[in-house]
Amino acid sequence: MLAAAGVISLSACAARDNSGSGGGDSSAPQAAAPSAAADAADPAGDGKAQCAPTSIAYAGTINGANAALGQNILNGAKLAVDQHNAANKGCQVKLEQFDTEGTPDKAPGIVTQIVNTPSIIGVVGLPFSGESKAAGNIFNSAGLVSVTPSATNPSLSQNGWKTFFRGLGNDNVQGPAAAKFITGELKAGKVCVIQDDSDYGVGLATAITQALGSKVTCNDKVKTKQTDFSAVVNKVKSAAPDAVFYSGYYQEAAPFAQQLNDAGVTAKFVGPDGVKDDEFVKGAGDAAANAYFTCPCVPADQFTKFTDAYKAAAGKDPGTYSPEAYDLATILLKGIDSGKKDRAGLLDFVKTYDGQGITKHFKWDDKGELASSTVWTYKVEGGKIVRNTEIK
């Protein structure tokens, strides 16, 4: 999913104490979730929008590996479109859905279908860094704006694409923040960094390894779809680390964490945003109780209006990047409501956008990076992923 341009702030909102526990060995109190800003953009707008029928698209995994992460994003974008259309009878926007299965092999063909559909003038996606790397040039050549709520490899913004906009901090933000959490709050002196073979996993592992420096006492690599991690587990066990950072996605992280636990490894398990999903908790079994996550995403606990509407529509709580997808879809809808009726117009609208969402303030530089972002930690409590602390 993640060099950030501009100055990055790791504390977009102040952490406030409440009665929650920091969990594990962390001495910091649980941070209170931020509330949605009073001036956050509302996809309903003023209800007076007029437009010819038009379309935006969601492009990303729906049924492939790690599909839950894509479904979180799709549901967030769909909620924004549904709220917009319910309020604006004179401007109906269709959300078209395209399943890339999250793979670099399939994404270019799917993205080609999207750019060859003239009615689509903006895209929420792609969620993963590997598929974004493989297909970003196709969006760029077509002049079709794509806003990603989750692809975090730093190199994506260095390709010269004029249509790429990232709605969160990249891994040059998350990596150092994760290192600070592991060595500070978790007080780990020895860390094993294990990476998968995705562009996301490789990029994030590089960032956190550089940030941890001499505290990285072992490292290893795994492959996508790997299920037997015995060799890596033995290497980690021999290194006796205080923490293990897994740089990749939940599909492999869950059995890996379980196998570490079965082998008697007691190190804290820390995964990034690609692991932060209920599917990890289900798959990791007992090992999940020892897990933490880092994510350049904001807890949705106090986004009451959004959370209630999401649960009513999707039948479950918002997941990782659901509110970010909602914000980014809302920006595309605001562009359409303002009279942008083609790809060039909507691209220019996003390029010059400067406004508040429920998750953060959105304003991009010329590489499609945000000026500031925040990174939070999460933990497993009672079988559920809950917020922990904001990394400052």
Tab-separated table of C-alpha atoms in Angstrom:
chain	number	residue	atom	x	y	z
A	1	MET	CA	0.000	0.000	0.000
A	2	LEU	CA	3.052	3.325	0.703
A	3	ALA	CA	9.858	10.504	-0.468
A	4	ALA	CA	6.960	12.328	0.990
A	5	ALA	CA	7.025	15.839	-0.393
A	6	GLY	CA	6.570	18.728	1.969
A	7	VAL	CA	6.794	18.791	5.718
A	8	ILE	CA	5.035	15.914	7.441
A	9	SER	CA	3.460	16.349	10.845
A	10	LEU	CA	2.861	13.196	12.842
A	11	SER	CA	0.411	14.911	15.169
A	12	ALA	CA	-2.476	16.352	13.205
A	13	CYS	CA	-4.680	16.139	16.263
A	14	ALA	CA	-3.774	16.193	19.934
A	15	ALA	CA	-4.079	13.010	21.941
A	16	ARG	CA	-6.237	13.337	25.031
A	17	ASP	CA	-6.322	10.984	27.987
A	18	ASN	CA	-9.365	8.974	28.907
A	19	SER	CA	-10.017	5.974	31.083
A	20	GLY	CA	-8.753	3.491	28.483
A	21	SER	CA	-5.612	1.462	28.959
A	22	GLY	CA	-2.614	1.675	26.709
A	23	GLY	CA	-2.401	-2.132	26.694
A	24	GLY	CA	0.604	-4.441	26.794
A	25	ASP	CA	3.861	-2.873	27.943
A	26	SER	CA	2.844	0.531	26.631
A	27	SER	CA	2.843	3.128	29.382
A	28	ALA	CA	1.036	5.752	27.326
A	29	PRO	CA	-2.693	6.105	27.955
A	30	GLN	CA	-5.136	5.342	25.194
A	31	ALA	CA	-5.681	8.447	23.096
A	32	ALA	CA	-9.202	9.750	22.649
A	33	ALA	CA	-10.486	9.521	19.103
A	34	PRO	CA	-10.804	12.847	17.300
A	35	SER	CA	-14.234	14.184	16.419
A	36	ALA	CA	-15.217	15.097	12.890
A	37	ALA	CA	-14.530	18.749	12.141
A	38	ALA	CA	-17.586	20.973	12.078
A	39	ASP	CA	-16.654	22.138	8.582
A	40	ALA	CA	-15.992	18.651	7.149
A	41	ALA	CA	-17.248	18.322	3.588
A	42	ASP	CA	-20.623	16.596	3.287
A	43	PRO	CA	-21.289	14.564	0.123
A	44	ALA	CA	-24.927	15.711	0.221
A	45	GLY	CA	-23.846	19.296	-0.336
A	46	ASP	CA	-26.729	21.756	-0.408
A	47	GLY	CA	-29.016	19.386	-2.291
A	48	LYS	CA	-29.285	21.750	-5.255
A	49	ALA	CA	-26.690	20.273	-7.581
A	50	GLN	CA	-27.559	19.857	-11.240
A	51	CYS	CA	-25.611	17.647	-13.620
A	52	ALA	CA	-26.020	15.233	-16.485
A	53	PRO	CA	-25.787	11.592	-15.397
A	54	THR	CA	-22.103	10.815	-14.873
A	55	SER	CA	-19.921	8.194	-13.229
A	56	ILE	CA	-16.997	7.764	-10.909
A	57	ALA	CA	-15.414	4.382	-10.259
A	58	TYR	CA	-13.995	2.272	-7.494
A	59	ALA	CA	-11.028	0.251	-8.737
A	60	GLY	CA	-9.449	-2.303	-6.416
A	61	THR	CA	-9.790	-5.696	-4.846
A	62	ILE	CA	-13.324	-6.866	-4.094
A	63	ASN	CA	-12.976	-10.648	-4.174
A	64	GLY	CA	-9.229	-11.244	-4.367
A	65	ALA	CA	-6.597	-11.739	-1.696
A	66	ASN	CA	-6.862	-9.284	1.200
A	67	ALA	CA	-10.289	-8.354	-0.201
A	68	ALA	CA	-11.546	-7.035	3.141
A	69	LEU	CA	-9.252	-4.020	2.807
A	70	GLY	CA	-10.734	-3.206	-0.590
A	71	GLN	CA	-14.291	-3.762	0.588
A	72	ASN	CA	-13.712	-1.264	3.412
A	73	ILE	CA	-12.806	1.329	0.808
A	74	LEU	CA	-15.622	0.429	-1.579
A	75	ASN	CA	-18.213	0.702	1.201
A	76	GLY	CA	-16.896	4.098	2.269
A	77	ALA	CA	-17.012	5.450	-1.278
A	78	LYS	CA	-20.445	3.920	-1.885
A	79	LEU	CA	-21.854	5.602	1.221
A	80	ALA	CA	-20.697	9.005	-0.012
A	81	VAL	CA	-22.268	8.458	-3.438
A	82	ASP	CA	-25.533	7.172	-1.969
A	83	GLN	CA	-25.797	10.166	0.380
A	84	HIS	CA	-25.070	12.526	-2.496
A	85	ASN	CA	-27.669	11.000	-4.787
A	86	ALA	CA	-30.350	10.895	-2.083
A	87	ALA	CA	-29.934	14.632	-1.512
A	88	ASN	CA	-29.450	15.750	-5.127
A	89	LYS	CA	-32.192	14.464	-7.391
A	90	GLY	CA	-30.957	16.726	-10.168
A	91	CYS	CA	-27.439	15.272	-10.115
A	92	GLN	CA	-27.200	11.509	-10.073
A	93	VAL	CA	-23.715	10.015	-9.993
A	94	LYS	CA	-23.130	6.318	-10.614
A	95	LEU	CA	-20.389	4.464	-8.757
A	96	GLU	CA	-19.042	1.793	-11.090
A	97	GLN	CA	-17.134	-1.067	-9.479
A	98	PHE	CA	-14.094	-2.800	-10.946
A	99	ASP	CA	-12.362	-5.736	-9.255
A	100	THR	CA	-8.598	-5.758	-9.812
A	101	GLU	CA	-8.163	-8.502	-7.193
A	102	GLY	CA	-5.380	-6.264	-5.901
A	103	THR	CA	-2.766	-7.711	-8.242
A	104	PRO	CA	-0.226	-5.952	-10.486
A	105	ASP	CA	-0.974	-8.545	-13.176
A	106	LYS	CA	-4.706	-7.896	-13.415
A	107	ALA	CA	-4.863	-4.180	-12.627
A	108	PRO	CA	-3.578	-2.800	-15.976
A	109	GLY	CA	-6.283	-4.599	-17.942
A	110	ILE	CA	-9.015	-3.449	-15.570
A	111	VAL	CA	-7.721	0.119	-15.544
A	112	THR	CA	-7.681	0.080	-19.349
A	113	GLN	CA	-11.388	-0.838	-19.262
A	114	ILE	CA	-12.008	2.102	-16.930
A	115	VAL	CA	-10.187	4.692	-19.032
A	116	ASN	CA	-12.027	3.402	-22.106
A	117	THR	CA	-15.371	4.128	-20.416
A	118	PRO	CA	-15.957	7.812	-21.279
A	119	SER	CA	-18.650	8.389	-18.645
A	120	ILE	CA	-16.141	7.757	-15.819
A	121	ILE	CA	-14.448	11.021	-14.896
A	122	GLY	CA	-12.815	10.144	-11.552
A	123	VAL	CA	-11.609	7.064	-9.660
A	124	VAL	CA	-11.321	6.089	-6.009
A	125	GLY	CA	-8.362	3.673	-5.977
A	126	LEU	CA	-6.163	1.839	-6.453
A	127	PRO	CA	-5.845	0.518	-2.877
A	128	PHE	CA	-2.547	-1.391	-3.129
A	129	SER	CA	0.891	-0.115	-4.070
A	130	GLY	CA	1.849	-2.929	-6.446
A	131	GLU	CA	-1.225	-2.512	-8.620
A	132	SER	CA	-0.857	1.275	-8.441
A	133	LYS	CA	2.709	1.027	-9.731
A	134	ALA	CA	1.590	-1.248	-12.562
A	135	ALA	CA	-1.384	0.844	-13.726
A	136	GLY	CA	-0.806	4.437	-12.632
A	137	ASN	CA	0.641	5.407	-15.992
A	138	ILE	CA	-2.599	4.321	-17.689
A	139	PHE	CA	-4.645	6.747	-15.584
A	140	ASN	CA	-2.050	9.429	-16.272
A	141	SER	CA	-2.072	8.939	-20.052
A	142	ALA	CA	-5.871	9.189	-20.042
A	143	GLY	CA	-5.937	12.298	-17.827
A	144	LEU	CA	-8.217	10.433	-15.387
A	145	VAL	CA	-7.826	11.517	-11.782
A	146	SER	CA	-7.302	8.714	-9.239
A	147	VAL	CA	-7.409	9.300	-5.492
A	148	THR	CA	-6.039	6.486	-3.352
A	149	PRO	CA	-7.027	6.141	0.293
A	150	SER	CA	-4.426	3.458	1.042
A	151	ALA	CA	-1.541	2.930	-1.414
A	152	THR	CA	1.478	4.053	0.582
A	153	ASN	CA	4.698	3.131	-1.247
A	154	PRO	CA	6.688	6.407	-1.358
A	155	SER	CA	7.865	5.941	-4.942
A	156	LEU	CA	4.352	6.213	-6.383
A	157	SER	CA	4.421	9.999	-6.210
A	158	GLN	CA	7.828	10.139	-7.893
A	159	ASN	CA	6.693	8.860	-11.293
A	160	GLY	CA	5.685	12.211	-12.730
A	161	TRP	CA	2.011	11.227	-12.847
A	162	LYS	CA	-0.273	14.263	-12.853
A	163	THR	CA	-3.397	12.259	-12.020
A	164	PHE	CA	-2.198	10.529	-8.806
A	165	PHE	CA	-3.314	11.853	-5.402
A	166	ARG	CA	-2.663	10.118	-2.099
A	167	GLY	CA	-5.180	10.642	0.715
A	168	LEU	CA	-2.836	9.695	3.576
A	169	GLY	CA	0.805	9.767	4.629
A	170	ASN	CA	3.149	7.449	2.754
A	171	ASP	CA	5.542	4.887	4.230
A	172	ASN	CA	8.293	7.425	4.693
A	173	VAL	CA	5.877	8.715	7.336
A	174	GLN	CA	4.610	5.388	8.665
A	175	GLY	CA	8.028	3.704	8.877
A	176	PRO	CA	9.679	6.199	11.267
A	177	ALA	CA	6.451	6.510	13.256
A	178	ALA	CA	6.259	2.733	13.678
A	179	ALA	CA	9.902	2.655	14.756
A	180	LYS	CA	9.205	5.336	17.352
A	181	PHE	CA	6.264	3.370	18.726
A	182	ILE	CA	8.172	0.081	18.875
A	183	THR	CA	11.221	1.500	20.611
A	184	GLY	CA	9.362	4.057	22.724
A	185	GLU	CA	5.991	2.787	23.889
A	186	LEU	CA	6.793	-0.919	23.498
A	187	LYS	CA	10.361	-0.385	24.761
A	188	ALA	CA	11.810	-2.889	22.295
A	189	GLY	CA	15.594	-2.996	22.118
A	190	LYS	CA	15.763	-5.819	19.567
A	191	VAL	CA	13.419	-5.987	16.562
A	192	CYS	CA	12.995	-8.490	13.737
A	193	VAL	CA	11.672	-6.988	10.498
A	194	ILE	CA	9.946	-9.492	8.217
A	195	GLN	CA	8.742	-8.368	4.787
A	196	ASP	CA	6.636	-9.887	2.060
A	197	ASP	CA	7.438	-9.541	-1.642
A	198	SER	CA	4.876	-6.830	-2.497
A	199	ASP	CA	5.846	-3.279	-3.427
A	200	TYR	CA	4.097	-2.210	-0.242
A	201	GLY	CA	5.947	-4.658	1.975
A	202	VAL	CA	9.345	-3.915	0.454
A	203	GLY	CA	8.938	-0.135	0.631
A	204	LEU	CA	7.688	-0.096	4.212
A	205	ALA	CA	10.355	-2.552	5.389
A	206	THR	CA	13.034	-0.278	3.946
A	207	ALA	CA	11.588	2.754	5.735
A	208	ILE	CA	11.261	1.111	9.154
A	209	THR	CA	14.640	-0.632	8.916
A	210	GLN	CA	16.336	2.688	8.274
A	211	ALA	CA	14.462	4.283	11.171
A	212	LEU	CA	15.226	1.466	13.615
A	213	GLY	CA	18.909	1.341	12.729
A	214	SER	CA	20.962	-0.920	15.025
A	215	LYS	CA	17.827	-2.136	16.830
A	216	VAL	CA	17.084	-4.399	13.834
A	217	THR	CA	18.724	-7.626	14.980
A	218	CYS	CA	17.201	-9.937	12.392
A	219	ASN	CA	15.303	-9.718	9.135
A	220	ASP	CA	13.844	-12.102	6.598
A	221	LYS	CA	11.507	-12.315	3.621
A	222	VAL	CA	8.326	-14.255	2.890
A	223	LYS	CA	6.278	-14.679	-0.252
A	224	THR	CA	2.699	-13.840	-1.167
A	225	LYS	CA	0.415	-16.848	-0.525
A	226	GLN	CA	3.046	-18.524	1.676
A	227	THR	CA	1.504	-20.631	4.432
A	228	ASP	CA	4.446	-22.439	6.050
A	229	PHE	CA	6.685	-20.017	7.894
A	230	SER	CA	8.718	-22.528	9.914
A	231	ALA	CA	12.132	-21.412	8.642
A	232	VAL	CA	11.387	-17.748	9.361
A	233	VAL	CA	9.854	-18.607	12.732
A	234	ASN	CA	13.001	-20.506	13.732
A	235	LYS	CA	15.163	-17.564	12.717
A	236	VAL	CA	13.049	-15.168	14.761
A	237	LYS	CA	13.014	-17.507	17.754
A	238	SER	CA	16.805	-17.769	17.687
A	239	ALA	CA	17.138	-13.978	17.582
A	240	ALA	CA	14.902	-13.600	20.669
A	241	PRO	CA	13.609	-10.126	19.742
A	242	ASP	CA	11.392	-7.919	21.874
A	243	ALA	CA	9.180	-7.137	18.864
A	244	VAL	CA	8.500	-8.448	15.376
A	245	PHE	CA	7.397	-6.011	12.673
A	246	TYR	CA	5.644	-7.688	9.755
A	247	SER	CA	5.691	-5.590	6.587
A	248	GLY	CA	2.927	-6.893	4.368
A	249	TYR	CA	-0.748	-7.886	4.344
A	250	TYR	CA	-3.025	-9.802	6.691
A	251	GLN	CA	-3.373	-12.881	4.470
A	252	GLU	CA	0.185	-13.999	5.315
A	253	ALA	CA	0.539	-12.096	8.592
A	254	ALA	CA	-2.199	-14.092	10.345
A	255	PRO	CA	-0.715	-17.584	9.935
A	256	PHE	CA	2.782	-16.210	10.502
A	257	ALA	CA	1.754	-14.666	13.818
A	258	GLN	CA	0.012	-17.883	14.832
A	259	GLN	CA	3.082	-19.969	13.995
A	260	LEU	CA	5.305	-17.592	15.973
A	261	ASN	CA	2.975	-17.994	18.938
A	262	ASP	CA	2.882	-21.778	18.600
A	263	ALA	CA	6.679	-21.810	18.643
A	264	GLY	CA	6.744	-19.950	21.933
A	265	VAL	CA	7.890	-16.588	20.582
A	266	THR	CA	6.668	-13.978	23.070
A	267	ALA	CA	7.791	-10.861	21.200
A	268	LYS	CA	5.176	-8.199	20.547
A	269	PHE	CA	3.789	-8.580	17.020
A	270	VAL	CA	3.396	-5.281	15.148
A	271	GLY	CA	1.759	-5.029	11.756
A	272	PRO	CA	1.077	-2.000	9.541
A	273	ASP	CA	-2.136	-0.848	7.874
A	274	GLY	CA	-2.096	-3.803	5.487
A	275	VAL	CA	-2.461	-6.139	8.472
A	276	LYS	CA	-4.949	-4.031	10.442
A	277	ASP	CA	-8.146	-5.883	9.668
A	278	ASP	CA	-10.552	-8.171	11.526
A	279	GLU	CA	-9.520	-10.952	9.139
A	280	PHE	CA	-6.089	-10.893	10.781
A	281	VAL	CA	-7.671	-11.301	14.199
A	282	LYS	CA	-9.715	-14.260	12.961
A	283	GLY	CA	-6.779	-15.927	11.265
A	284	ALA	CA	-4.151	-15.330	13.945
A	285	GLY	CA	-6.155	-16.975	16.721
A	286	ASP	CA	-4.528	-16.701	20.147
A	287	ALA	CA	-1.598	-14.780	18.670
A	288	ALA	CA	-3.822	-11.794	17.916
A	289	ALA	CA	-3.979	-10.903	21.603
A	290	ASN	CA	-0.298	-9.927	21.415
A	291	ALA	CA	-0.668	-7.758	18.321
A	292	TYR	CA	-0.395	-4.046	17.636
A	293	PHE	CA	-0.806	-2.118	14.406
A	294	THR	CA	0.389	1.171	12.968
A	295	CYS	CA	-1.687	3.035	10.418
A	296	PRO	CA	-1.718	6.481	8.793
A	297	CYS	CA	-5.482	6.346	9.315
A	298	VAL	CA	-7.654	8.077	11.884
A	299	PRO	CA	-9.948	6.162	14.288
A	300	ALA	CA	-13.587	6.514	13.268
A	301	ASP	CA	-14.956	6.106	16.812
A	302	GLN	CA	-16.165	9.689	17.141
A	303	PHE	CA	-17.192	10.235	13.525
A	304	THR	CA	-20.691	9.504	14.786
A	305	LYS	CA	-22.745	10.591	11.786
A	306	PHE	CA	-20.479	8.716	9.384
A	307	THR	CA	-20.167	5.611	11.551
A	308	ASP	CA	-23.917	5.268	12.130
A	309	ALA	CA	-24.667	5.694	8.426
A	310	TYR	CA	-21.921	3.248	7.442
A	311	LYS	CA	-23.194	0.579	9.832
A	312	ALA	CA	-26.740	1.034	8.564
A	313	ALA	CA	-25.619	0.680	4.945
A	314	ALA	CA	-22.902	-1.986	5.224
A	315	GLY	CA	-24.173	-3.914	8.235
A	316	LYS	CA	-20.847	-3.648	10.036
A	317	ASP	CA	-18.486	-1.109	11.552
A	318	PRO	CA	-16.222	0.962	9.304
A	319	GLY	CA	-12.892	-0.746	8.628
A	320	THR	CA	-9.410	0.463	7.820
A	321	TYR	CA	-9.619	3.307	5.298
A	322	SER	CA	-13.425	3.395	5.118
A	323	PRO	CA	-13.581	7.036	6.316
A	324	GLU	CA	-10.658	8.038	4.089
A	325	ALA	CA	-12.460	6.574	1.069
A	326	TYR	CA	-15.605	8.446	2.090
A	327	ASP	CA	-13.656	11.712	2.203
A	328	LEU	CA	-12.006	11.155	-1.169
A	329	ALA	CA	-15.252	10.186	-2.893
A	330	THR	CA	-16.812	13.291	-1.377
A	331	ILE	CA	-14.120	15.456	-2.993
A	332	LEU	CA	-14.885	13.970	-6.416
A	333	LEU	CA	-18.602	14.556	-5.837
A	334	LYS	CA	-17.999	18.162	-4.807
A	335	GLY	CA	-16.162	18.658	-8.068
A	336	ILE	CA	-19.090	17.289	-10.051
A	337	ASP	CA	-21.526	19.439	-8.064
A	338	SER	CA	-19.429	22.511	-8.838
A	339	GLY	CA	-19.993	21.970	-12.549
A	340	LYS	CA	-17.024	19.830	-13.561
A	341	LYS	CA	-18.354	17.537	-16.245
A	342	ASP	CA	-15.268	15.961	-17.794
A	343	ARG	CA	-11.964	14.423	-16.784
A	344	ALA	CA	-9.890	17.533	-17.321
A	345	GLY	CA	-12.220	19.647	-15.212
A	346	LEU	CA	-12.377	17.174	-12.335
A	347	LEU	CA	-8.607	16.687	-12.391
A	348	ASP	CA	-8.086	20.422	-12.094
A	349	PHE	CA	-10.613	20.563	-9.236
A	350	VAL	CA	-8.742	17.935	-7.232
A	351	LYS	CA	-5.361	19.446	-8.038
A	352	THR	CA	-6.388	22.772	-6.519
A	353	TYR	CA	-8.623	21.401	-3.755
A	354	ASP	CA	-8.202	22.836	-0.290
A	355	GLY	CA	-10.791	21.643	2.212
A	356	GLN	CA	-11.581	19.755	5.390
A	357	GLY	CA	-12.799	16.177	5.497
A	358	ILE	CA	-13.809	14.050	8.456
A	359	THR	CA	-10.342	12.468	8.625
A	360	LYS	CA	-8.069	15.399	7.822
A	361	HIS	CA	-7.514	18.559	5.780
A	362	PHE	CA	-6.968	17.803	2.108
A	363	LYS	CA	-4.576	19.869	0.039
A	364	TRP	CA	-2.042	18.315	-2.301
A	365	ASP	CA	1.361	19.361	-3.603
A	366	ASP	CA	2.441	18.962	-7.216
A	367	LYS	CA	3.344	15.303	-6.644
A	368	GLY	CA	-0.038	14.375	-5.185
A	369	GLU	CA	1.159	14.205	-1.577
A	370	LEU	CA	-0.599	15.772	1.401
A	371	ALA	CA	1.168	18.487	3.351
A	372	SER	CA	0.529	16.741	6.668
A	373	SER	CA	-0.627	13.400	8.010
A	374	THR	CA	-1.031	11.519	11.251
A	375	VAL	CA	-0.131	7.976	12.294
A	376	TRP	CA	-2.052	6.047	14.947
A	377	THR	CA	-1.436	2.765	16.710
A	378	TYR	CA	-4.103	0.161	17.344
A	379	LYS	CA	-4.237	-3.035	19.400
A	380	VAL	CA	-6.411	-6.118	19.823
A	381	GLU	CA	-8.673	-6.029	22.843
A	382	GLY	CA	-11.494	-8.493	23.489
A	383	GLY	CA	-11.038	-9.948	20.010
A	384	LYS	CA	-11.490	-6.557	18.329
A	385	ILE	CA	-9.071	-4.002	16.906
A	386	VAL	CA	-9.314	-0.784	18.936
A	387	ARG	CA	-7.442	2.484	18.901
A	388	ASN	CA	-4.393	2.804	21.094
A	389	THR	CA	-2.317	5.990	20.760
A	390	GLU	CA	-1.426	8.655	18.258
A	391	ILE	CA	2.285	8.681	17.451
A	392	LYS	CA	3.775	12.106	18.053
